[in-house]
CSV table of C-alpha atoms in Angstrom, one decimal:
chain,number,residue,atom,x,y,z
A,299,MET,CA,6.2,6.1,-28.5
A,300,SER,CA,8.1,9.1,-27.2
A,301,GLU,CA,10.6,10.0,-24.5
A,302,ASP,CA,8.4,13.0,-23.9
A,303,CYS,CA,6.2,11.1,-21.5
A,304,LEU,CA,6.2,13.0,-18.3
A,305,THR,CA,2.5,13.4,-17.9
A,306,LEU,CA,0.2,13.0,-14.9
A,307,ASN,CA,-3.3,11.7,-14.2
A,308,VAL,CA,-5.6,13.2,-11.5
A,309,PHE,CA,-8.9,11.6,-10.4
A,310,ARG,CA,-11.1,13.8,-8.2
A,311,PRO,CA,-14.5,12.5,-7.0
A,312,SER,CA,-17.5,14.4,-8.2
A,313,GLY,CA,-20.0,15.9,-5.8
A,314,VAL,CA,-17.4,16.8,-3.3
A,315,SER,CA,-17.4,20.4,-2.1
A,316,LYS,CA,-14.8,22.6,-3.8
A,317,ASN,CA,-13.7,23.9,-0.4
A,318,GLU,CA,-12.9,20.4,0.9
A,319,LYS,CA,-9.2,19.6,0.7
A,320,LEU,CA,-8.8,15.8,0.1
A,321,ARG,CA,-6.0,13.5,1.1
A,322,VAL,CA,-4.0,12.5,-2.0
A,323,LEU,CA,-3.0,9.0,-3.0
A,324,PHE,CA,0.0,9.3,-5.3
A,325,TRP,CA,0.7,6.1,-7.3
A,326,ILE,CA,3.9,5.1,-9.0
A,327,TYR,CA,3.5,2.1,-11.3
A,328,GLY,CA,5.8,-0.9,-11.4
A,329,GLY,CA,7.1,-3.1,-14.1
A,330,GLY,CA,10.8,-3.8,-13.2
A,331,PHE,CA,11.8,-0.4,-14.5
A,332,THR,CA,11.6,-1.6,-18.0
A,333,GLY,CA,7.9,-1.7,-18.8
A,334,THR,CA,4.7,-3.2,-17.7
A,335,LEU,CA,2.5,-6.0,-18.9
A,336,ASP,CA,-0.4,-4.7,-16.8
A,337,PRO,CA,-3.7,-3.9,-18.6
A,338,PRO,CA,-4.4,-0.2,-18.6
A,339,ALA,CA,-7.6,-0.8,-16.6
A,340,TRP,CA,-5.6,-1.7,-13.6
A,341,TYR,CA,-4.4,1.9,-13.4
A,342,ASN,CA,-7.9,3.4,-13.7
A,343,ALA,CA,-8.6,4.6,-10.2
A,344,THR,CA,-12.3,5.2,-10.7
A,345,ASN,CA,-13.4,2.4,-8.5
A,346,LEU,CA,-11.0,3.3,-5.8
A,347,VAL,CA,-12.1,6.9,-5.7
A,348,THR,CA,-15.8,5.9,-5.9
A,349,LYS,CA,-15.4,3.6,-2.9
A,350,SER,CA,-13.7,6.2,-0.9
A,351,VAL,CA,-16.7,8.5,-1.4
A,352,GLU,CA,-19.1,5.7,-0.5
A,353,ARG,CA,-17.4,5.1,2.8
A,354,GLY,CA,-17.3,8.8,3.7
A,355,THR,CA,-13.5,9.2,3.4
A,356,SER,CA,-13.1,10.8,-0.1
A,357,ILE,CA,-9.6,10.8,-1.6
A,358,LEU,CA,-8.0,12.3,-4.6
A,359,TYR,CA,-5.9,10.0,-6.7
A,360,ALA,CA,-2.9,11.0,-8.8
A,361,SER,CA,-0.3,9.1,-10.9
A,362,ALA,CA,2.7,10.1,-12.9
A,363,ASN,CA,4.7,8.6,-15.8
A,364,TYR,CA,8.4,8.2,-15.8
A,365,ARG,CA,11.1,7.0,-18.2
A,366,LEU,CA,11.9,3.3,-18.3
A,367,GLY,CA,14.6,1.0,-19.5
A,368,PRO,CA,17.7,2.6,-21.1
A,369,LEU,CA,15.9,5.9,-21.4
A,370,GLY,CA,15.2,6.1,-17.7
A,371,PHE,CA,18.0,4.1,-16.2
A,372,PRO,CA,21.2,4.3,-18.3
A,373,GLN,CA,24.0,2.2,-16.9
A,374,GLY,CA,27.8,2.2,-17.0
A,375,ALA,CA,30.6,4.5,-16.1
A,376,GLU,CA,29.8,7.0,-18.8
A,377,ALA,CA,26.3,7.4,-17.5
A,378,GLY,CA,27.8,8.3,-14.1
A,379,LEU,CA,30.1,10.9,-15.7
A,380,GLN,CA,27.2,12.4,-17.6
A,381,ARG,CA,25.2,12.5,-14.4
A,382,ALA,CA,22.6,10.4,-16.2
A,383,LEU,CA,22.0,7.7,-13.6
A,384,ASN,CA,18.5,7.1,-12.2
A,385,LEU,CA,16.8,9.5,-14.6
A,386,GLY,CA,13.5,7.6,-14.1
A,387,SER,CA,13.8,8.0,-10.3
A,388,LYS,CA,14.3,11.7,-10.8
A,389,ASP,CA,11.2,11.8,-13.0
A,390,GLN,CA,9.2,10.3,-10.1
A,391,LEU,CA,10.5,12.9,-7.8
A,392,ILE,CA,9.6,15.7,-10.2
A,393,GLY,CA,6.1,14.2,-10.5
A,394,LEU,CA,5.8,14.2,-6.7
A,395,GLU,CA,7.1,17.8,-6.5
A,396,TRP,CA,4.5,18.9,-9.1
A,397,ILE,CA,1.8,17.3,-7.1
A,398,GLN,CA,3.1,19.0,-3.9
A,399,GLN,CA,3.0,22.4,-5.6
A,400,ASN,CA,-0.1,22.1,-7.7
A,401,ILE,CA,-2.6,19.6,-6.2
A,402,ASP,CA,-4.2,22.4,-4.2
A,403,ALA,CA,-5.8,23.6,-7.5
A,404,PHE,CA,-7.6,20.2,-7.8
A,405,GLY,CA,-8.9,20.2,-4.3
A,406,GLY,CA,-6.1,18.1,-2.8
A,407,ASP,CA,-4.2,18.8,0.4
A,408,PRO,CA,-0.5,19.1,-0.3
A,409,LYS,CA,0.3,18.3,3.3
A,410,LYS,CA,-1.5,15.0,3.2
A,411,ILE,CA,0.0,12.9,0.4
A,412,LEU,CA,0.3,9.1,0.6
A,413,GLU,CA,2.9,7.9,-1.8
A,414,SER,CA,2.4,4.4,-3.1
A,415,ASN,CA,4.4,2.4,-5.6
A,416,ALA,CA,4.4,-1.1,-6.9
A,417,ALA,CA,7.5,-2.8,-5.6
A,418,GLU,CA,10.7,-2.5,-3.6
A,419,ALA,CA,13.5,-4.8,-4.5
A,420,SER,CA,17.2,-5.1,-3.9
A,421,PHE,CA,19.4,-3.8,-6.8
A,422,PRO,CA,23.0,-4.1,-7.8
A,423,PRO,CA,25.1,-1.3,-6.3
A,424,GLU,CA,27.5,-1.0,-9.2
A,425,LYS,CA,26.8,0.6,-12.5
A,426,ASN,CA,26.1,-2.3,-14.9
A,427,GLU,CA,28.7,-1.7,-17.6
A,428,VAL,CA,28.1,-5.1,-19.2
A,429,SER,CA,24.4,-4.5,-19.8
A,430,TRP,CA,25.0,-1.0,-21.1
A,431,GLN,CA,27.6,-2.1,-23.7
A,432,SER,CA,25.4,-5.0,-24.7
A,433,PHE,CA,22.6,-2.5,-25.3
A,434,VAL,CA,24.9,-0.2,-27.4
A,435,VAL,CA,26.0,-3.1,-29.6
A,436,SER,CA,22.4,-4.0,-30.2
A,437,ILE,CA,21.5,-0.6,-31.7
A,438,THR,CA,21.9,-0.1,-35.5
A,439,GLY,CA,24.9,2.1,-36.2
A,440,CYS,CA,26.2,2.2,-32.6
A,441,ALA,CA,28.3,-1.0,-32.3
A,442,SER,CA,31.5,0.8,-33.3
A,443,VAL,CA,31.4,3.0,-30.2
A,444,ALA,CA,30.8,0.2,-27.7
A,445,ASN,CA,33.3,0.2,-24.8
A,446,THR,CA,34.3,3.8,-25.6
A,447,SER,CA,33.4,7.1,-24.0
A,448,ASP,CA,31.4,8.2,-27.0
A,449,THR,CA,28.2,6.1,-26.5
A,450,PHE,CA,26.1,9.0,-25.3
A,451,ASP,CA,27.1,11.2,-28.2
A,452,ARG,CA,26.1,8.5,-30.7
A,453,LEU,CA,22.9,7.7,-28.9
A,454,HIS,CA,21.8,11.3,-29.0
A,455,ASN,CA,21.9,11.1,-32.8
A,456,ALA,CA,20.1,7.7,-33.0
A,457,SER,CA,16.4,7.5,-33.6
A,458,LEU,CA,14.1,6.5,-30.7
A,459,GLU,CA,12.9,3.5,-32.9
A,460,SER,CA,16.4,2.1,-33.2
A,461,ILE,CA,17.1,2.6,-29.5
A,462,MET,CA,14.0,0.7,-28.5
A,463,GLU,CA,14.5,-2.0,-31.1
A,464,GLY,CA,18.0,-2.5,-29.7
A,465,PHE,CA,16.6,-2.7,-26.2
A,466,PHE,CA,14.0,-5.3,-27.1
A,467,ASN,CA,16.6,-7.3,-29.0
A,468,MET,CA,19.1,-7.5,-26.1
A,469,ALA,CA,20.0,-11.0,-25.1
A,470,ASP,CA,20.6,-9.9,-21.5
A,471,GLY,CA,20.1,-6.6,-19.9
A,472,SER,CA,19.5,-4.9,-16.6
A,473,PHE,CA,18.1,-1.4,-16.3
A,474,GLY,CA,17.0,0.0,-13.0
A,475,PRO,CA,18.2,2.2,-10.0
A,476,THR,CA,21.9,2.3,-9.3
A,477,ILE,CA,23.7,3.7,-6.3
A,478,ASP,CA,24.8,7.2,-7.4
A,479,GLY,CA,26.7,8.6,-4.4
A,480,PRO,CA,26.1,10.9,-1.4
A,481,ASP,CA,24.4,13.6,-3.4
A,482,GLY,CA,22.4,11.3,-5.6
A,483,VAL,CA,18.9,9.9,-5.6
A,484,LEU,CA,20.1,6.6,-4.1
A,485,PRO,CA,23.2,7.2,-1.9
A,486,GLY,CA,23.5,3.7,-0.6
A,487,LEU,CA,21.9,0.2,-0.1
A,488,PRO,CA,18.6,0.3,1.8
A,489,SER,CA,19.9,-1.7,4.7
A,490,ARG,CA,22.6,0.9,5.3
A,491,LEU,CA,20.4,4.0,5.0
A,492,LYS,CA,18.6,5.6,7.9
A,493,PRO,CA,15.4,7.3,6.9
A,494,LYS,CA,15.4,11.0,7.4
A,495,THR,CA,11.7,11.0,8.3
A,496,GLU,CA,9.4,8.9,10.4
A,497,PHE,CA,6.4,8.5,8.0
A,498,PRO,CA,4.2,5.4,8.5
A,499,LEU,CA,4.9,2.6,6.0
A,500,ILE,CA,2.8,0.0,4.3
A,501,THR,CA,4.9,-2.8,2.7
A,502,GLY,CA,4.1,-6.2,1.4
A,503,SER,CA,4.7,-8.9,-1.2
A,504,VAL,CA,3.1,-11.7,-3.0
A,505,LYS,CA,3.4,-15.4,-2.3
A,506,ASP,CA,5.3,-16.2,-5.5
A,507,GLU,CA,7.9,-13.6,-6.2
A,508,TRP,CA,10.3,-13.6,-9.2
A,509,ASP,CA,8.5,-16.4,-11.1
A,510,ILE,CA,8.5,-14.6,-14.4
A,511,ILE,CA,11.7,-12.6,-14.1
A,512,HIS,CA,15.0,-14.1,-15.4
A,513,MET,CA,17.9,-13.1,-13.2
A,514,THR,CA,21.4,-14.4,-12.9
A,515,THR,CA,23.8,-14.2,-10.0
A,516,ASN,CA,26.2,-11.9,-12.0
A,517,LYS,CA,23.7,-9.1,-11.3
A,518,PHE,CA,24.8,-9.2,-7.6
A,519,ASN,CA,27.7,-7.6,-5.9
A,520,GLY,CA,29.5,-11.0,-5.9
A,521,THR,CA,32.1,-10.0,-3.3
A,522,ASN,CA,31.5,-13.0,-1.2
A,523,PRO,CA,30.5,-16.1,-3.3
A,524,SER,CA,30.7,-18.4,-0.2
A,525,LYS,CA,27.7,-16.5,1.3
A,526,PHE,CA,25.7,-17.5,-1.8
A,527,THR,CA,26.8,-21.1,-1.4
A,528,GLN,CA,25.7,-21.1,2.2
A,529,PHE,CA,22.3,-19.6,1.4
A,530,PHE,CA,21.7,-22.0,-1.5
A,531,THR,CA,22.4,-24.9,1.0
A,532,LEU,CA,19.8,-23.5,3.3
A,533,CYS,CA,17.2,-23.5,0.5
A,534,ARG,CA,16.3,-27.1,0.9
A,535,TRP,CA,12.8,-27.0,-0.7
A,536,THR,CA,12.7,-29.0,-4.0
A,537,LEU,CA,9.5,-27.7,-5.6
A,538,GLY,CA,9.9,-23.9,-5.1
A,539,SER,CA,7.9,-21.1,-6.5
A,540,SER,CA,5.2,-21.1,-7.6
A,541,PHE,CA,4.5,-22.6,-4.2
A,542,GLY,CA,1.6,-25.0,-3.9
A,543,THR,CA,1.8,-26.2,-7.5
A,544,GLY,CA,3.3,-29.6,-6.8
A,545,ASN,CA,5.5,-31.2,-9.4
A,546,ASN,CA,4.2,-29.0,-12.2
A,547,THR,CA,7.2,-27.2,-13.8
A,548,PHE,CA,5.1,-25.4,-16.5
A,549,GLY,CA,7.4,-26.8,-19.2
A,550,LEU,CA,10.5,-25.1,-17.7
A,551,ASN,CA,13.8,-26.5,-16.4
A,552,SER,CA,13.4,-28.6,-13.3
A,553,THR,CA,15.5,-26.1,-11.3
A,554,TYR,CA,13.6,-23.0,-12.4
A,555,LYS,CA,11.0,-23.0,-9.5
A,556,ARG,CA,13.7,-23.4,-6.9
A,557,ASN,CA,15.8,-20.6,-8.4
A,558,ALA,CA,12.6,-18.4,-8.5
A,559,ALA,CA,12.1,-19.0,-4.8
A,560,ILE,CA,15.7,-18.3,-4.0
A,561,LEU,CA,15.7,-15.0,-6.0
A,562,GLY,CA,12.3,-14.0,-4.6
A,563,ASP,CA,13.7,-14.3,-1.1
A,564,ILE,CA,16.8,-12.3,-2.0
A,565,LYS,CA,15.2,-9.6,-4.1
A,566,ILE,CA,11.9,-9.1,-2.3
A,567,GLN,CA,10.9,-11.2,0.7
A,568,GLY,CA,14.2,-10.7,2.6
A,569,LEU,CA,14.2,-6.9,2.1
A,570,ARG,CA,10.6,-6.6,3.1
A,571,ARG,CA,11.1,-8.5,6.3
A,572,LEU,CA,14.4,-6.8,7.1
A,573,THR,CA,12.8,-3.3,6.5
A,574,SER,CA,9.8,-4.2,8.6
A,575,LYS,CA,11.9,-5.3,11.6
A,576,GLN,CA,14.3,-2.4,11.4
A,577,ARG,CA,11.6,0.3,11.1
A,578,SER,CA,9.4,-1.2,13.8
A,579,MET,CA,12.3,-1.3,16.2
A,580,GLU,CA,12.9,2.4,15.4
A,581,GLY,CA,9.3,3.1,16.5
A,582,ILE,CA,8.0,3.8,13.0
A,583,LYS,CA,4.4,2.7,12.3
A,584,ILE,CA,4.5,-0.1,9.7
A,585,PHE,CA,1.8,-2.5,8.3
A,586,ASN,CA,2.6,-5.6,6.3
A,587,TYR,CA,0.5,-7.7,3.8
A,588,LEU,CA,1.0,-10.9,1.9
A,589,PHE,CA,-1.0,-11.4,-1.3
A,590,THR,CA,-1.8,-15.1,-2.0
A,591,ASP,CA,-4.8,-14.9,-4.3
A,592,PRO,CA,-4.0,-17.2,-7.3
A,593,ASP,CA,-6.6,-15.5,-9.6
A,594,ALA,CA,-5.5,-11.9,-9.4
A,595,VAL,CA,-2.5,-9.6,-8.8
A,596,PRO,CA,-2.3,-6.9,-6.1
A,597,MET,CA,-2.9,-3.9,-8.4
A,598,SER,CA,-6.0,-5.4,-9.9
A,599,PHE,CA,-7.2,-6.3,-6.4
A,600,LEU,CA,-6.7,-2.8,-5.3
A,601,VAL,CA,-8.7,-1.1,-8.0
A,602,SER,CA,-11.3,-3.8,-8.6
A,603,ASN,CA,-15.0,-3.3,-8.4
A,604,ASN,CA,-14.7,-4.0,-4.6
A,605,PRO,CA,-11.3,-2.7,-3.4
A,606,PRO,CA,-10.3,-3.6,0.2
A,607,PRO,CA,-11.8,-1.0,2.7
A,608,SER,CA,-8.4,-0.9,4.3
A,609,THR,CA,-7.2,1.0,1.3
A,610,GLY,CA,-9.5,3.9,2.0
A,611,SER,CA,-8.5,3.9,5.7
A,612,LEU,CA,-4.8,4.0,4.9
A,613,GLY,CA,-5.3,6.8,2.4
A,614,VAL,CA,-7.2,9.1,4.7
A,615,SER,CA,-6.0,8.4,8.3
A,616,LEU,CA,-2.8,6.3,7.8
A,617,ASP,CA,-4.6,3.8,10.0
A,618,PRO,CA,-6.3,0.8,8.3
A,619,ASN,CA,-8.6,0.3,11.3
A,620,ASP,CA,-10.9,3.3,11.2
A,621,GLY,CA,-14.1,1.3,11.5
A,622,LYS,CA,-15.6,2.6,8.3
A,623,GLY,CA,-16.7,0.6,5.3
A,624,SER,CA,-17.4,-3.1,5.4
A,625,GLU,CA,-16.4,-5.3,8.4
A,626,ARG,CA,-12.8,-6.7,8.2
A,627,PRO,CA,-10.2,-8.2,10.5
A,628,LYS,CA,-8.1,-5.7,12.4
A,629,TRP,CA,-4.8,-5.1,10.6
A,630,ARG,CA,-2.3,-5.2,13.4
A,631,GLN,CA,0.8,-3.0,13.3
A,632,TYR,CA,4.1,-4.8,12.7
A,633,SER,CA,6.2,-4.7,15.9
A,634,PRO,CA,9.2,-6.4,17.4
A,635,THR,CA,6.8,-8.4,19.7
A,636,ASP,CA,4.1,-9.0,17.1
A,637,GLN,CA,5.6,-9.7,13.7
A,638,ALA,CA,2.2,-10.4,12.0
A,639,ILE,CA,1.1,-9.9,8.4
A,640,LEU,CA,-2.3,-9.4,6.7
A,641,ARG,CA,-2.9,-12.2,4.2
A,642,LEU,CA,-5.1,-11.2,1.3
A,643,ASP,CA,-6.8,-14.1,-0.5
A,644,GLY,CA,-10.1,-14.0,-2.4
A,645,ARG,CA,-10.7,-17.7,-1.7
A,646,ASP,CA,-9.8,-18.0,2.0
A,647,GLY,CA,-10.5,-14.5,3.0
A,648,VAL,CA,-8.5,-11.8,4.8
A,649,LYS,CA,-6.8,-12.6,8.1
A,650,MET,CA,-3.7,-12.0,10.1
A,651,ILE,CA,-0.9,-14.6,10.0
A,652,PRO,CA,2.6,-14.8,11.6
A,653,ASP,CA,5.3,-13.5,9.4
A,654,ASN,CA,7.5,-16.5,9.9
A,655,PHE,CA,7.6,-18.4,6.6
A,656,ARG,CA,11.1,-19.5,5.5
A,657,ALA,CA,12.5,-18.0,8.7
A,658,GLU,CA,15.9,-19.7,8.6
A,659,GLN,CA,16.6,-18.5,5.1
A,660,LEU,CA,15.5,-14.9,5.6
A,661,VAL,CA,17.4,-14.6,8.9
A,662,PHE,CA,20.5,-15.7,7.0
A,663,LEU,CA,20.0,-12.9,4.5
A,664,SER,CA,19.4,-10.3,7.2
A,665,ASN,CA,22.6,-11.1,8.9
A,666,ASP,CA,24.7,-9.8,6.0
A,667,PRO,CA,22.2,-7.9,3.7
A,668,ALA,CA,24.8,-5.9,1.8
A,669,VAL,CA,26.3,-9.1,0.3
A,670,PHE,CA,22.9,-9.7,-1.3
A,671,ASP,CA,22.5,-6.0,-2.4
A,672,GLN,CA,19.8,-5.3,0.1
């Protein structure tokens, strides 16, 4: 294990003319900014690239590493003073800049790059001082500098092994993007930012969000507790997420599934729907999907032996309906008058459905998104 991890992968199809400049799919992996439980095979893009050749729309695939956890996303006031917030996000940007400057040498077209990542979620706007100090205390030899302005100096002299051991031993911690001001990587909450470009977007979610992630309300802004009370009152479902599993609580507390559903709406579903509505009203082309297959996850579905043909269409023409590859339903563009979403399910097939589930709850979130860190 090493912090010196800023490497890239490039997959170029064989048998393609050296003179042909291919559209580039640039992938940023997920994992909650702390790590990933995904098998390495999920990030092997061989099948995806092979299928693109078979359908006559060859693409070049690239992915980049970035720092995670406390190495990539230090928290607290001292991190702000040290200009060390959002290092992992800066790593991602450096990777994308490298691709922009060098992908031509691999046969890629630097003017045709589709950036793809694993998840967009709401995040706390404040620097998480509590998590940072808890992390410092958990590192051997560093507890004495907790709650001082000397944590960075001490950490610079600590071994990587002790830093990671402290991270894994934390009772509670939150490491991820933090709002870092007008000149930063993340100048504000997503709902308050206006995009500087009008690139087409593809956004989506899975049926059961936040099932395996423990999150507590103290990670939110918390400036208006009454809003949370009102939202919880609206969440009347008793079974919760994972949806469709009846009374099975999987050995967990009886309220866990309901809490997972609530947090999934706040952290993922609400932001996805809000972004889709806002961008479509601004005239930006946007496509939505909902992944409901119980036997797979979206990334494995994407790079499986038979990835969806829409993937190739989007990667080449920014339109999922190019008519090439196997037959499939038309993926309709999300619009103010047609708020539809493509459901991906290996059992029941692929089809368009209305994006209207839990409408009352998500409308409530969209009326005051900043309260919920959206």
